[in-house]
PDB file of C-alpha atoms in Angstrom:
ATOM      1  CA  UNK G   1     104.600 103.296 109.460  1.00 74.00           C
ATOM      2  CA  UNK G   2     102.836 106.626 109.805  1.00 75.00           C
ATOM      3  CA  UNK G   3     106.178 108.405 109.469  1.00 90.00           C
ATOM      4  CA  UNK G   4     106.574 106.917 105.959  1.00 95.00           C
ATOM      5  CA  UNK G   5     102.962 106.689 104.711  1.00 96.00           C
ATOM      6  CA  UNK G   6      99.620 108.420 104.728  1.00 95.00           C
ATOM      7  CA  UNK G   7      97.368 105.490 105.612  1.00 95.00           C
ATOM      8  CA  UNK G   8      93.712 105.516 104.576  1.00 95.00           C
ATOM      9  CA  UNK G   9      90.866 103.075 104.101  1.00 95.00           C
ATOM     10  CA  UNK G  10      87.720 102.982 102.017  1.00 93.00           C
ATOM     11  CA  UNK G  11      88.862 105.969  99.970  1.00 92.00           C
ATOM     12  CA  UNK G  12      87.688 106.806  96.484  1.00 92.00           C
ATOM     13  CA  UNK G  13      90.125 106.295  93.643  1.00 93.00           C
ATOM     14  CA  UNK G  14      89.558 105.340  90.033  1.00 90.00           C
ATOM     15  CA  UNK G  15      86.180 103.685  89.653  1.00 94.00           C
ATOM     16  CA  UNK G  16      85.512 102.639  93.220  1.00 93.00           C
ATOM     17  CA  UNK G  17      86.783 102.454  96.779  1.00 94.00           C
ATOM     18  CA  UNK G  18      89.936 100.615  97.813  1.00 94.00           C
ATOM     19  CA  UNK G  19      90.102  98.824 101.165  1.00 96.00           C
ATOM     20  CA  UNK G  20      93.527 100.085 102.315  1.00 97.00           C
ATOM     21  CA  UNK G  21      95.958 102.554 100.746  1.00 97.00           C
ATOM     22  CA  UNK G  22      99.451 103.395 101.968  1.00 97.00           C
ATOM     23  CA  UNK G  23     100.425 106.566 100.123  1.00 96.00           C
ATOM     24  CA  UNK G  24     104.160 107.229 100.519  1.00 96.00           C
ATOM     25  CA  UNK G  25     105.296 110.517 102.028  1.00 95.00           C
ATOM     26  CA  UNK G  26     108.514 110.310 100.006  1.00 90.00           C
ATOM     27  CA  UNK G  27     109.046 109.748  96.288  1.00 83.00           C
ATOM     28  CA  UNK G  28     111.612 107.014  96.957  1.00 88.00           C
ATOM     29  CA  UNK G  29     109.139 104.770  98.810  1.00 93.00           C
ATOM     30  CA  UNK G  30     106.701 102.423  97.055  1.00 96.00           C
ATOM     31  CA  UNK G  31     102.945 102.814  97.386  1.00 97.00           C
ATOM     32  CA  UNK G  32     100.774  99.957  98.610  1.00 97.00           C
ATOM     33  CA  UNK G  33      97.163  99.074  97.796  1.00 98.00           C
ATOM     34  CA  UNK G  34      95.349  96.243  99.570  1.00 98.00           C
ATOM     35  CA  UNK G  35      91.981  94.721  98.692  1.00 97.00           C
ATOM     36  CA  UNK G  36      90.477  92.280 101.199  1.00 97.00           C
ATOM     37  CA  UNK G  37      88.008  89.449 100.576  1.00 96.00           C
ATOM     38  CA  UNK G  38      86.432  86.986 103.000  1.00 95.00           C
ATOM     39  CA  UNK G  39      85.146  83.533 102.113  1.00 92.00           C
ATOM     40  CA  UNK G  40      83.364  80.994 104.267  1.00 91.00           C
ATOM     41  CA  UNK G  41      84.826  77.493 104.340  1.00 89.00           C
ATOM     42  CA  UNK G  42      87.253  78.292 101.503  1.00 87.00           C
ATOM     43  CA  UNK G  43      90.575  76.496 101.178  1.00 83.00           C
ATOM     44  CA  UNK G  44      93.231  75.709  98.616  1.00 88.00           C
ATOM     45  CA  UNK G  45      92.443  76.734  95.051  1.00 91.00           C
ATOM     46  CA  UNK G  46      89.161  78.391  95.956  1.00 93.00           C
ATOM     47  CA  UNK G  47      90.884  80.718  98.422  1.00 95.00           C
ATOM     48  CA  UNK G  48      93.656  81.424  95.913  1.00 95.00           C
ATOM     49  CA  UNK G  49      91.062  82.350  93.275  1.00 95.00           C
ATOM     50  CA  UNK G  50      89.424  84.728  95.742  1.00 96.00           C
ATOM     51  CA  UNK G  51      92.766  86.481  96.373  1.00 96.00           C
ATOM     52  CA  UNK G  52      93.276  86.793  92.613  1.00 97.00           C
ATOM     53  CA  UNK G  53      89.772  88.245  92.295  1.00 97.00           C
ATOM     54  CA  UNK G  54      90.673  90.869  94.908  1.00 97.00           C
ATOM     55  CA  UNK G  55      93.861  91.725  92.997  1.00 97.00           C
ATOM     56  CA  UNK G  56      91.943  91.943  89.720  1.00 97.00           C
ATOM     57  CA  UNK G  57      89.495  94.345  91.369  1.00 97.00           C
ATOM     58  CA  UNK G  58      92.388  96.726  92.116  1.00 97.00           C
ATOM     59  CA  UNK G  59      93.400  96.607  88.447  1.00 96.00           C
ATOM     60  CA  UNK G  60      89.952  96.772  86.847  1.00 96.00           C
ATOM     61  CA  UNK G  61      88.646  99.576  89.038  1.00 96.00           C
ATOM     62  CA  UNK G  62      91.941 101.486  88.738  1.00 96.00           C
ATOM     63  CA  UNK G  63      92.428 102.030  92.456  1.00 96.00           C
ATOM     64  CA  UNK G  64      95.981 103.218  91.694  1.00 95.00           C
ATOM     65  CA  UNK G  65      94.686 106.384  89.956  1.00 95.00           C
ATOM     66  CA  UNK G  66      95.141 108.584  93.037  1.00 93.00           C
ATOM     67  CA  UNK G  67      98.722 107.428  93.638  1.00 95.00           C
ATOM     68  CA  UNK G  68      99.696 107.775  89.999  1.00 94.00           C
ATOM     69  CA  UNK G  69      98.317 111.326  89.921  1.00 94.00           C
ATOM     70  CA  UNK G  70     100.486 112.134  92.948  1.00 93.00           C
ATOM     71  CA  UNK G  71     103.624 110.886  91.204  1.00 93.00           C
ATOM     72  CA  UNK G  72     104.061 107.493  92.878  1.00 95.00           C
ATOM     73  CA  UNK G  73     106.166 105.438  90.477  1.00 93.00           C
ATOM     74  CA  UNK G  74     106.100 101.982  92.072  1.00 96.00           C
ATOM     75  CA  UNK G  75     102.907 100.566  93.544  1.00 97.00           C
ATOM     76  CA  UNK G  76     102.578  97.135  95.136  1.00 97.00           C
ATOM     77  CA  UNK G  77      99.072  95.687  94.923  1.00 97.00           C
ATOM     78  CA  UNK G  78      97.865  92.942  97.231  1.00 98.00           C
ATOM     79  CA  UNK G  79      94.707  90.882  96.936  1.00 98.00           C
ATOM     80  CA  UNK G  80      94.179  89.203 100.301  1.00 97.00           C
ATOM     81  CA  UNK G  81      91.613  86.455 100.889  1.00 96.00           C
ATOM     82  CA  UNK G  82      90.710  85.075 104.319  1.00 94.00           C
ATOM     83  CA  UNK G  83      88.738  82.057 105.394  1.00 94.00           C
ATOM     84  CA  UNK G  84      88.941  81.390 109.089  1.00 91.00           C
ATOM     85  CA  UNK G  85      92.656  81.198 109.898  1.00 92.00           C
ATOM     86  CA  UNK G  86      93.678  80.491 106.297  1.00 93.00           C
ATOM     87  CA  UNK G  87      95.011  83.305 104.114  1.00 94.00           C
ATOM     88  CA  UNK G  88      96.036  83.589 100.463  1.00 95.00           C
ATOM     89  CA  UNK G  89      97.714  86.652  98.982  1.00 96.00           C
ATOM     90  CA  UNK G  90      98.035  87.563  95.301  1.00 97.00           C
ATOM     91  CA  UNK G  91     100.625  90.251  94.498  1.00 97.00           C
ATOM     92  CA  UNK G  92     101.372  92.519  91.533  1.00 94.00           C
ATOM     93  CA  UNK G  93     103.461  95.637  91.122  1.00 87.00           C
ATOM     94  CA  UNK G  94     103.649  98.453  88.662  1.00 77.00           C
TER      95      UNK G  94
END
């Protein structure tokens, strides 16, 4: 993926630090932002809510600011929540 993206983690953008950013090297490729959350003994709805909280954090703290300023038109945003081997993912795009 490094031939298509500049991959970084814990970078500053907007009003905080994102967990993972995949900044496209080409204007025709979509950008990707990922926020990760970990819960202990979470399952079902509780894990889903945690993934939605991670996604909301991307929106509220405007982690897409850097990509937008660099002309990225489409950005996929993923809130990922883990608890043991269980995973929930909330997705939004712009």
